[in-house]
Coordinates of C-alpha atoms and ligand atoms in Angstrom, one line a residue:
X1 CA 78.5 88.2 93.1
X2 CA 79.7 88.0 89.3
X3 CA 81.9 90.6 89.3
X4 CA 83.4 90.1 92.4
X5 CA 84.9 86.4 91.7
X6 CA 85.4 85.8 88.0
X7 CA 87.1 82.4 86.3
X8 CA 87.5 81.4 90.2
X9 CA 89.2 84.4 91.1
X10 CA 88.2 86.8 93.7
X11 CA 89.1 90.7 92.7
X12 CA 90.2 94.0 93.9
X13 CA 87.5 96.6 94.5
X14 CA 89.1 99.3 93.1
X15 CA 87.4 102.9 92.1
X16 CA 83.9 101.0 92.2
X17 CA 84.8 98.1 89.6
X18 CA 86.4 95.0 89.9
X19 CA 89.3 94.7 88.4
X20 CA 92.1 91.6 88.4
X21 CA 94.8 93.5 89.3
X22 CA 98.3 93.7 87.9
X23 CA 100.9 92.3 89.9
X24 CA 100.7 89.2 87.7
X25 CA 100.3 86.7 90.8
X26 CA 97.5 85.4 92.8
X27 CA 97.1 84.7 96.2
X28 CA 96.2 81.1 96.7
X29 CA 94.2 81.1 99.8
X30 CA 93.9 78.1 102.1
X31 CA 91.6 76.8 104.7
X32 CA 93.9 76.4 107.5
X33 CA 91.1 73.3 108.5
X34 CA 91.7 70.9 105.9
X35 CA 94.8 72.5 104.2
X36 CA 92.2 72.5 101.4
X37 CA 92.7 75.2 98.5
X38 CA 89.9 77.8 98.8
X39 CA 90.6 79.9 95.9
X40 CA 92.5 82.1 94.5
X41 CA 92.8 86.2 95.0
X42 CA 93.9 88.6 92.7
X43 CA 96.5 90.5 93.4
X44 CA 97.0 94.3 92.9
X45 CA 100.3 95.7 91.6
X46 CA 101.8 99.2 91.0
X47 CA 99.3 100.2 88.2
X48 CA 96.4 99.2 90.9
X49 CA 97.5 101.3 93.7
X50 CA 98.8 104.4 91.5
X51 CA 94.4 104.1 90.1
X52 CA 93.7 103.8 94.1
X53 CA 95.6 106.5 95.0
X54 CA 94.3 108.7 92.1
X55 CA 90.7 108.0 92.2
X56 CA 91.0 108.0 95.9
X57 CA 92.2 111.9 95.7
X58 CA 89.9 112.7 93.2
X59 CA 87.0 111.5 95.2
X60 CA 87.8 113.4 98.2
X61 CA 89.0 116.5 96.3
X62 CA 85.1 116.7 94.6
X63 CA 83.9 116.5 98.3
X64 CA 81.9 113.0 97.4
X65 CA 81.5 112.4 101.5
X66 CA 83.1 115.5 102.7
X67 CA 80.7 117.8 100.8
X68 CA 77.6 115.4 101.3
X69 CA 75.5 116.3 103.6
X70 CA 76.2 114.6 106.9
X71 CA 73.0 113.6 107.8
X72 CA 73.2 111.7 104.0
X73 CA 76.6 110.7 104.5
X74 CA 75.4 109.0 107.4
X75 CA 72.3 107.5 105.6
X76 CA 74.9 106.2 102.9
X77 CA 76.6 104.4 106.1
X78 CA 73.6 103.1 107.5
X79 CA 72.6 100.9 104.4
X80 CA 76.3 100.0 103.8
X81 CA 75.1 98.5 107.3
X82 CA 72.3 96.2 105.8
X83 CA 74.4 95.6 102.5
X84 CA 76.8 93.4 105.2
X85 CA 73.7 92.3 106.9
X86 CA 72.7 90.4 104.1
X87 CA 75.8 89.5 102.3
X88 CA 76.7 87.8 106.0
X89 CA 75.9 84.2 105.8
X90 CA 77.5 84.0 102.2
X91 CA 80.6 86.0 103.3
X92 CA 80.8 83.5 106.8
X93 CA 81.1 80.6 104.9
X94 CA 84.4 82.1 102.9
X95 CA 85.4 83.8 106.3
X96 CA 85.7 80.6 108.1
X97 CA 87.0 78.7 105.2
X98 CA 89.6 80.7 104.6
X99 CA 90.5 82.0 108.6
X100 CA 89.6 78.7 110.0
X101 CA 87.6 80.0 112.9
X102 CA 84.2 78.7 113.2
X103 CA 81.5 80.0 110.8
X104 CA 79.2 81.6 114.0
X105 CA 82.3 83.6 114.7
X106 CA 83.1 84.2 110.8
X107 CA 79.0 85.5 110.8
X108 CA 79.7 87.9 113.8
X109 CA 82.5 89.5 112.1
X110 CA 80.0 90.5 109.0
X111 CA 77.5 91.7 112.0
X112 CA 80.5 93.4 113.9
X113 CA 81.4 95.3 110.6
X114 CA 77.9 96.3 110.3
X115 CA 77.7 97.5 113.7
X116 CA 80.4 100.0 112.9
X117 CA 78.7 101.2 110.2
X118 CA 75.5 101.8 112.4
X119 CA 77.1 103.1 114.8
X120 CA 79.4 105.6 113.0
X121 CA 76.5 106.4 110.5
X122 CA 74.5 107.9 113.5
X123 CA 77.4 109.9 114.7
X124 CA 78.7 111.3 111.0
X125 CA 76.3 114.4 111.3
X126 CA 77.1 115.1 115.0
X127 CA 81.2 115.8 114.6
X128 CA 81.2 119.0 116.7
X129 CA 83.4 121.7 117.0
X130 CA 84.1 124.7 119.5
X131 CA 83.4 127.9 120.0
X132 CA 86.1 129.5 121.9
X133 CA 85.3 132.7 123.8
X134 CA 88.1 135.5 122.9
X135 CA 85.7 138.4 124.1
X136 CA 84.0 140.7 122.5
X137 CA 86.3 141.5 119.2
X138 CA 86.9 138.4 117.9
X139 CA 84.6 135.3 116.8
X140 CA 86.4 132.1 117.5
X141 CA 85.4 128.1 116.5
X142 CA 86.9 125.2 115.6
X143 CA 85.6 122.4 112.5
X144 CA 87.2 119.1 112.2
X145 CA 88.7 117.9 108.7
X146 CA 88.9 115.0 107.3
X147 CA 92.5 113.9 106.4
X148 CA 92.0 113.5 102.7
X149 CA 93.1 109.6 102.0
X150 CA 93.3 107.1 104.8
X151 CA 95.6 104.4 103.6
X152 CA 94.3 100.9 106.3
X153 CA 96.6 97.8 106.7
X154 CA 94.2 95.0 107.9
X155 CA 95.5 91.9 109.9
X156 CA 94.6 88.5 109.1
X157 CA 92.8 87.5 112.6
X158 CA 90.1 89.6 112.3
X159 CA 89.5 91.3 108.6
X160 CA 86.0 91.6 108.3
X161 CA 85.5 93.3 111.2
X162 CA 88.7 95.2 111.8
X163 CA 88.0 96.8 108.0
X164 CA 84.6 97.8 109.3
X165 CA 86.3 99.5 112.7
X166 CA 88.6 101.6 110.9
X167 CA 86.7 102.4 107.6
X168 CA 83.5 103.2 109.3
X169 CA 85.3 106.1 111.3
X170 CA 86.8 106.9 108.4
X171 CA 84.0 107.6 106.0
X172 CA 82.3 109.3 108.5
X173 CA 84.9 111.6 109.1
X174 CA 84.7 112.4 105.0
X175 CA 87.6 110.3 104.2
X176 CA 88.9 108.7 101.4
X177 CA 89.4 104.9 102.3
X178 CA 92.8 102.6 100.7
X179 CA 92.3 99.3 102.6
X180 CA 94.7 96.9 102.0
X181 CA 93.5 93.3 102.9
X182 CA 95.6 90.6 104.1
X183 CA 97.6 87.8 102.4
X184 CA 96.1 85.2 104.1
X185 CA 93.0 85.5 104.2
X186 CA 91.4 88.4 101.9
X187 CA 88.4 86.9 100.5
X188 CA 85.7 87.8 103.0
X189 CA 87.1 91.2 103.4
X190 CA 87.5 91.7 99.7
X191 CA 83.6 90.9 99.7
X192 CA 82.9 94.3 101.7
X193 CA 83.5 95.7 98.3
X194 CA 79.7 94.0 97.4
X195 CA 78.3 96.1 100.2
X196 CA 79.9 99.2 99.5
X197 CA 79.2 98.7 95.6
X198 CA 75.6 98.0 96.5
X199 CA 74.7 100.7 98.3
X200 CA 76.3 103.3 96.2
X201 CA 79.0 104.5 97.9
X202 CA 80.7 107.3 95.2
X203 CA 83.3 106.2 92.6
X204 CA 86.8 106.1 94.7
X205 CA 86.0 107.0 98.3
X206 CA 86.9 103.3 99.3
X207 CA 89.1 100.7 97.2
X208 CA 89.8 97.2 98.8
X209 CA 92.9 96.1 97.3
X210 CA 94.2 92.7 97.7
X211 CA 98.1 91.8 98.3
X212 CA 101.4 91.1 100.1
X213 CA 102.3 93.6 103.3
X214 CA 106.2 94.1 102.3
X215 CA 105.0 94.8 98.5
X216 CA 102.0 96.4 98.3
X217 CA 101.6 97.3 101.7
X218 CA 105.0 98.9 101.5
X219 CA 104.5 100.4 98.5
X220 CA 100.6 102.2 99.8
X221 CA 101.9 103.4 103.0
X222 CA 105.1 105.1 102.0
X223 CA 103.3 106.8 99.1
X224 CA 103.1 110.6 99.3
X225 CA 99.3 110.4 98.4
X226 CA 98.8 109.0 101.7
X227 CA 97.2 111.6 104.9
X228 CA 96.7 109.3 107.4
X229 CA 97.6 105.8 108.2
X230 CA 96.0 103.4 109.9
X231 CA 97.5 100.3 111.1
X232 CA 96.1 97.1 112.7
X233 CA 98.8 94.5 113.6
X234 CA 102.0 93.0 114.8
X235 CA 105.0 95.5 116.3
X236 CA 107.8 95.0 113.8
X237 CA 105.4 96.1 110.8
X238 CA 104.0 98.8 112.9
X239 CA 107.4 100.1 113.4
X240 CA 108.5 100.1 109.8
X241 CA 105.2 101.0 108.8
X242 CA 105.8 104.2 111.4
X243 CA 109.1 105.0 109.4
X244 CA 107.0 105.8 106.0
X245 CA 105.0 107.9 108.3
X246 CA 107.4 109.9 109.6
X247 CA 109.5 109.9 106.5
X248 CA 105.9 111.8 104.3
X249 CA 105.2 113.2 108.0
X250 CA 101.8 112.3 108.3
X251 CA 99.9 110.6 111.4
X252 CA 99.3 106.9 112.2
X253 CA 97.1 104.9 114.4
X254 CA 98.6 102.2 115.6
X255 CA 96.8 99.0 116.9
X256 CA 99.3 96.7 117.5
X257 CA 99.7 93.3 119.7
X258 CA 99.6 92.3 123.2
X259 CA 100.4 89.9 126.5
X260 CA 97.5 90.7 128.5
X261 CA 97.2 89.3 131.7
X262 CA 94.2 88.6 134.1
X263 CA 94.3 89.1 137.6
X264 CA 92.7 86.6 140.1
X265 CA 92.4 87.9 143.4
X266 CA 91.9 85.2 146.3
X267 CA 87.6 86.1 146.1
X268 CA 87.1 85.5 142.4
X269 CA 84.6 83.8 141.5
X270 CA 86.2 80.8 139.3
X271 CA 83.3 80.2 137.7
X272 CA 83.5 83.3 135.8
X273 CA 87.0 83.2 135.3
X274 CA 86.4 80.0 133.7
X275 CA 83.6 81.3 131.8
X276 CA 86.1 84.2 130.2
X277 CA 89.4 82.1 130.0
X278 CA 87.5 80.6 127.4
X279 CA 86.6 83.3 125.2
X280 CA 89.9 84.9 126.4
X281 CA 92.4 82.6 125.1
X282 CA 90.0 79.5 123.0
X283 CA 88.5 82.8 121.1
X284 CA 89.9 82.3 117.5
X285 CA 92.4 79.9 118.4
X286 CA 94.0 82.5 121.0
X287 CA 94.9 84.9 117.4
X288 CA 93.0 88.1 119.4
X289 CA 95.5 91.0 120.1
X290 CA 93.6 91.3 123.9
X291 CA 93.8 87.9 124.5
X292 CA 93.8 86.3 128.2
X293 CA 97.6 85.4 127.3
X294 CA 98.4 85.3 130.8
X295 CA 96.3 84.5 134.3
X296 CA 98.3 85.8 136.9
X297 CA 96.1 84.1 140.3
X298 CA 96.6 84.5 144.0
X299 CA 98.6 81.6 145.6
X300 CA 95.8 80.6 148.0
X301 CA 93.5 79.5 144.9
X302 CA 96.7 79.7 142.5
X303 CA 96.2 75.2 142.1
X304 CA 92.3 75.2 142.3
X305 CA 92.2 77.9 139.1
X306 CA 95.1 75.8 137.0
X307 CA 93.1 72.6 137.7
X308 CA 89.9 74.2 136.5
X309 CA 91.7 75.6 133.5
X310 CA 93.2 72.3 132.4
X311 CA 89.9 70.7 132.5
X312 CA 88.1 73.5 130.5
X313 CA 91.2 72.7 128.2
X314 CA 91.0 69.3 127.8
X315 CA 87.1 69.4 127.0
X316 CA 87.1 71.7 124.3
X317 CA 85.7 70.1 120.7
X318 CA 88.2 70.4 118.5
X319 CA 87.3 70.3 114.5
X320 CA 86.7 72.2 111.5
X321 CA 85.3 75.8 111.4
X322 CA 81.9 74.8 109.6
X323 CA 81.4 72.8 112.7
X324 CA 80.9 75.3 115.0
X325 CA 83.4 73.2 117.5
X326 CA 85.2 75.3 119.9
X327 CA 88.5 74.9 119.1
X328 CA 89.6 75.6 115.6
X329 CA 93.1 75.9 114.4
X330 CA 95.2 78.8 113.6
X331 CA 95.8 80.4 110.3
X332 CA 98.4 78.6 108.8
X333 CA 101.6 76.1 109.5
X334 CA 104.0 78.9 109.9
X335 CA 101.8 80.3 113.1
X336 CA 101.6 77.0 113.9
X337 CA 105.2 76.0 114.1
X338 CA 105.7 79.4 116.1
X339 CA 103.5 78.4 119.1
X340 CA 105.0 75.3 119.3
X341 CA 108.6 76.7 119.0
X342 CA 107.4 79.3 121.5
X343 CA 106.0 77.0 123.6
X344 CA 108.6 74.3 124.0
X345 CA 111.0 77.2 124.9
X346 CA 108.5 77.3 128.1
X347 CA 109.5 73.6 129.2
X348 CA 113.1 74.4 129.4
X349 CA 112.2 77.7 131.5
X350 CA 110.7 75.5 134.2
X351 CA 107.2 76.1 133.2
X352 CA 104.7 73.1 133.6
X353 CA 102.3 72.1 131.3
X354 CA 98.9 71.6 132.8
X355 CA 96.8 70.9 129.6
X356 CA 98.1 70.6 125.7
X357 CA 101.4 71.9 125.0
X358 CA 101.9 70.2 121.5
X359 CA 100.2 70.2 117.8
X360 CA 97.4 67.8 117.3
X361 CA 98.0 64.7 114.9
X362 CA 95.6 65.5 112.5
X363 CA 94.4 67.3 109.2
X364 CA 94.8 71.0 108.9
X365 CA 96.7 73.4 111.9
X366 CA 95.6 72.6 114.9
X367 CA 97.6 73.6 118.2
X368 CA 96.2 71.7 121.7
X369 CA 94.7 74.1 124.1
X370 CA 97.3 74.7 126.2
X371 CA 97.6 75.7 129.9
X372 CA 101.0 76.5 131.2
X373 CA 101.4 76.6 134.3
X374 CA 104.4 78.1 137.5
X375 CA 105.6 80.1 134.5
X376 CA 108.5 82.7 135.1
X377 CA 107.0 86.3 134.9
X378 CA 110.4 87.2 133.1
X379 CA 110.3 84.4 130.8
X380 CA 110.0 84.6 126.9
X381 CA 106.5 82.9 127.0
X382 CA 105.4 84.9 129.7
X383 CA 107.0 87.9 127.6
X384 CA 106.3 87.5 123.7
X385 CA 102.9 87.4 122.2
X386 CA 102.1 84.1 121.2
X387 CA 99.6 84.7 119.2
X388 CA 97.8 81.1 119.5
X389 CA 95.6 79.5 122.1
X390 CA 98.7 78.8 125.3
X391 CA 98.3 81.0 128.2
X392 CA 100.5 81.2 131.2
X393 CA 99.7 81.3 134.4
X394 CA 101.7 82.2 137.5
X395 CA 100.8 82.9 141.3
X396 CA 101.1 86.0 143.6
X397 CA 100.6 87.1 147.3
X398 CA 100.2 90.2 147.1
X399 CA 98.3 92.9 145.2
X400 CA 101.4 95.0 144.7
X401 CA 103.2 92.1 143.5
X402 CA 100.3 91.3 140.6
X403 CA 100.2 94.6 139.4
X404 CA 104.3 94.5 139.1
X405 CA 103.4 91.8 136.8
X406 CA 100.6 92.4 135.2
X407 CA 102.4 95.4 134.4
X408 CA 106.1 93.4 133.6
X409 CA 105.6 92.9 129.4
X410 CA 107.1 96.1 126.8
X411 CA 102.8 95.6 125.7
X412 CA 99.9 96.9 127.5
X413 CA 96.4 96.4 125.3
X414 CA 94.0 95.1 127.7
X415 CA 94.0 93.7 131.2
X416 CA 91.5 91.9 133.3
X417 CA 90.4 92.0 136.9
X418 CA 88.4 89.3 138.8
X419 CA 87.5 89.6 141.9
X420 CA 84.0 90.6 144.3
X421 CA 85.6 93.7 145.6
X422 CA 85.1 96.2 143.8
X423 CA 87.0 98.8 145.5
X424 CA 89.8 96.8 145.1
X425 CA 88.6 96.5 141.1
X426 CA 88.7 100.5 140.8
X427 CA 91.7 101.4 142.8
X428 CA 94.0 97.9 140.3
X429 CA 92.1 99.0 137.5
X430 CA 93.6 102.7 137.9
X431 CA 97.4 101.1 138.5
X432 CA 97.0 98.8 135.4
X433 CA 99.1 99.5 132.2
X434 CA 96.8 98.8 129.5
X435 CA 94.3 100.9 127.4
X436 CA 91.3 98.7 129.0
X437 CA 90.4 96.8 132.0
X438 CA 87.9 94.7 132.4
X439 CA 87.0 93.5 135.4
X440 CA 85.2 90.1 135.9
X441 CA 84.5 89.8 132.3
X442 CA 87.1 89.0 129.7
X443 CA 86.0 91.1 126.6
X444 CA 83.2 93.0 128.1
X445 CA 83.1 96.0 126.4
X446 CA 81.7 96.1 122.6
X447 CA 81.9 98.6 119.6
X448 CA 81.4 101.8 121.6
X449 CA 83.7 101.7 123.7
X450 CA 87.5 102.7 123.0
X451 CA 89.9 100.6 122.9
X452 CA 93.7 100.9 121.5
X453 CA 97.4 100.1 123.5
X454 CA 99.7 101.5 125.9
X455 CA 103.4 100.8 125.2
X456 CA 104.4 98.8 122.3
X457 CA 100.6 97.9 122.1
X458 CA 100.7 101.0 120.1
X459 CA 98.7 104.4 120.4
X460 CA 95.6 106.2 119.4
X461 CA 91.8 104.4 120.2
X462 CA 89.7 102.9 117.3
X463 CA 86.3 102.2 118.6
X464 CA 83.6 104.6 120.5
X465 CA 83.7 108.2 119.9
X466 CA 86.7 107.9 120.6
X467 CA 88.1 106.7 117.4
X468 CA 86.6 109.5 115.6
X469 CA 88.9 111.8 116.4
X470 CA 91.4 109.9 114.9
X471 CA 90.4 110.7 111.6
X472 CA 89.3 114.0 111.2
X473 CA 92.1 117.1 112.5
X474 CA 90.7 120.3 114.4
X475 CA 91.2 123.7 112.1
X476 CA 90.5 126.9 114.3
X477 CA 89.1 129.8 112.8
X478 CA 89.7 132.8 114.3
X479 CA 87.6 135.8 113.3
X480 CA 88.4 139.7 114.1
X481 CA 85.4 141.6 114.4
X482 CA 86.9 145.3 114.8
X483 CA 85.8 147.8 112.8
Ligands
NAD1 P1 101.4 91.6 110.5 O1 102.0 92.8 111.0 O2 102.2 90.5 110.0 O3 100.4 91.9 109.3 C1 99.4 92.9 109.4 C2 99.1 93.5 108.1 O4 100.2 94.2 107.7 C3 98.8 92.5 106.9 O5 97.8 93.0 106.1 C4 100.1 92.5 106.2 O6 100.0 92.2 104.8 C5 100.6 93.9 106.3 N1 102.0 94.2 106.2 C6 103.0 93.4 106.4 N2 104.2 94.0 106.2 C7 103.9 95.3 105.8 C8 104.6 96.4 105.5 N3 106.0 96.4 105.5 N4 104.0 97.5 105.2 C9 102.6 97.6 105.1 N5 101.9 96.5 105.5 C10 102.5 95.4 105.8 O7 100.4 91.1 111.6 P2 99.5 89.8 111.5 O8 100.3 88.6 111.7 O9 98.6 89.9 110.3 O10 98.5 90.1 112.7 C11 98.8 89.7 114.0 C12 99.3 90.8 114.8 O11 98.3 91.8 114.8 C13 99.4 90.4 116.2 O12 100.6 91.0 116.8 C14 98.2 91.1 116.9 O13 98.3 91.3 118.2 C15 98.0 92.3 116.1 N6 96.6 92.8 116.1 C16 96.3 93.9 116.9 C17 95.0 94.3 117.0 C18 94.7 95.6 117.8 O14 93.6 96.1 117.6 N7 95.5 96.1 118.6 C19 94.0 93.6 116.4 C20 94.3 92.5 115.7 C21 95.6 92.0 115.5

């Protein structure tokens, strides 16, 4: 742990050291809780990323994971696995200090992360290719590549996590790894570098830098080092970050937000929905790209469900993180000023608020659980991503009518279904645009199974299989055997 904070300061993981960084600022990082000051972060500059990008090059160019032996490269992976196992309960505590969510779900991030790593480790040796039949004369297959360096912009809801979803692809692939943590809360993230340091991942294949999106974010994914670009977060930076793509012509993952919206068909079973509203939208303080962010419920039980919601609402502990209550606050006041803005605009669009609705009067960045309810399908808080825990519900009478809706929004991440007919739940689940349905389960699913947007969700699948091909690119080898 000494090298990773020094003097109070937590540091870049850069070409296996840890180094301060060179942009001359820190990061002061706050615990969005108690508006406390957690610490501080150092910050890389120019010099940092040029050493990132060089070492990161040099790495892949000696074939450290490319050349390994897959079967090794995936024995690397699997105890960077229980490195995060057992820096977990010390990384949770910063993770929920500086995110605010509770410290159980700060833990399960650290888990999650590992879980890639398990996951990906077992696959790293089974990256297939082809063999294409082109008759007798000719011998014909196909490897897959790695990219060379994967440059990875991390969001703030979910860092620990999201960094082990994208760089455990990667480094199975045979990647070189620039992840650039976010602003607001980098600590737990930057820790990763612990797990990758203590199990001996080679000099360079990953560096964990720490500092601003428009700076050094800018600056990482325009740079002509770069092969591959993988971006988790909201639209606008996906777009520009899609501009330095196309301007060094190199691909991009995007994973970008959502308005997800459940559909309630008159034979759910409320209890369930109940059960997942709260995970959907309460989950993190509603800052999940697939949340439940709107509940779209057929008129006959349309009062019942926004009744039941309210309540669930109104129950929910409220405190700090460390608490384990169920409702923490979101990430900082800026975020919380926006769901407010956002959801006052809601009032004056005819919407009624059935639970919350406001900030709560007390220490630290807490938004009410809110329940809207009658809100417009064309209205901006039935439109925008919120990003906080409101959700929106509005009734239908027909099927055609919820998929129209469900279907209304420029997103498309996720969607839900709930109902007991499951021929209905395959034949909406085909009509819905969204990269994943669930159906009478809000988040069912887990690490093996893709997952990634339709629309301005964005495009490409992290997660599963999947994912993998994401990172690697198919070369085809075509051999003549005449003569
Ligand atoms: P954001 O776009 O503001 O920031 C995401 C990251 O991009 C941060 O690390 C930030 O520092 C960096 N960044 C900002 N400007 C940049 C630039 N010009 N160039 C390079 N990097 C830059 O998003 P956010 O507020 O951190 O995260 C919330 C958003 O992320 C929501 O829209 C949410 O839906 C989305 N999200 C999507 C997924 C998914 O898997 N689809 C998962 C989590 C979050």
């Amino acid at each position: 742990m000494s090298d990773f904070v020094k003097d109070g300061l937590a540091r870049n993981f850069l070409a296996g050291e840890w180094v301060e960084g060179d942009a001359g600022n820190r990061i002061a990082v706050e615990d969005p809780g108690n508006q406390e000051h957690v610490a501080d972060c150092a910050q890389a500059g120019e010099k940092s990323l040029a050493a990132a990008l060089e070492s990161a090059r040099t790495s892949f160019e000696r074939g450290d994971l490319a050349d390994m032996q897959p079967s090794e490269r995936g024995r690397l992976m699997i105890r960077i696995a229980q490195e995060i196992r057992n820096i977990a309960d010390e990384g949770a505590v910063l993770l929920c200090r500086e995110s605010g969510k509770t410290l159980e779900a700060a833990r399960d991030e650290f888990i999650e992360a590992a879980q890639y790593f398990e996951y990906y480790g077992g696959v790293a040796d089974k990256i297939e290719g082809k063999s294409i039949p082109l008759g007798p004369d000719y011998a014909d297959y196909t490897v897959f590549e790695p990219f060379g360096v994967s440059a990875q912009i991390v969001p703030w809801n979910f860092p620990v996590s999201i960094a082990g979803r994208s760089l455990a692809p990667s480094m199975a692939a045979g990647n070189s790894t620039i992840i650039k943590s976010p602003e607001l809360d980098p600590i737990g993230l930057a820790m990763l570098g612990l797990a990758l340091e203590r199990a001996d991942v080679p000099t360079g294949a990953v560096s964990i830098l720490n500092g601003i999106g428009s700076d050094l974010g800018a600056r990482l994914v325009a740079s002509p080092e770069v092969d591959q670009i993988v971006f988790t977060g909201s639209v606008p930076t996906g777009q520009n970050i899609l501009k330095s793509a196309a301007d060094n012509v190199v691909p991009a993952l995007m994973e970008l937000g959502g308005k997800s919206a459940a559909v309630v068909f008159d034979d759910a079973d409320l209890d369930t929905l109940i059960a997942s509203l709260q995970s959907g939208i309460f989950y993190n303080a509603g800052q999940v790209c697939s949340a439940m962010a709107r509940v779209l419920v057929h008129r006959s039980i349309y009062e019942q469900a926004v009744e039941r919601a309210a309540g669930l609402a109104n129950g929910l502990s409220v405190g700090h993180g460390l608490k384990n209550p169920d409702h923490t606050p979101v990430i900082s006041a800026r975020q919380l000023a926006q769901v407010e803005a956002i959801t006052s605009t809601a009032r004056q669009d005819g919407a009624r608020v059935a639970a919350g609705g406001v900030r709560l009067e007390r220490d630290g960045y807490f938004m009410a659980p809110t329940i809207l309810a009658d809100v417009d399908p064309s209205s901006r808080v039935a439109q925008e991503e919120i990003f906080g825990p409101v959700t929106c519900f509005s009734p239908f009478d027909t099927e055609a009518e919820a998929i129209g809706m469900a279907n209304g929004t420029e997103f498309g991440l996720v969607a839900g279904i709930f109902t007991r007919d499951l021929a209905r739940a395959h034949r909406v689940a085909r009509k819905l645009r969204a990269g994943q349905v669930f159906v009478n389960e809000w988040f069912a699913g887990g690490i093996s199974t893709p997952f990634g947007g339709v629309g301005k969700s964005g495009f490409g699948r992290e997660k599963g299989l999947e994912a993998l091909y994401n990172y690697v690119r198919t070369k085809n080898i075509a051999i003549s055997l005449k003569g």
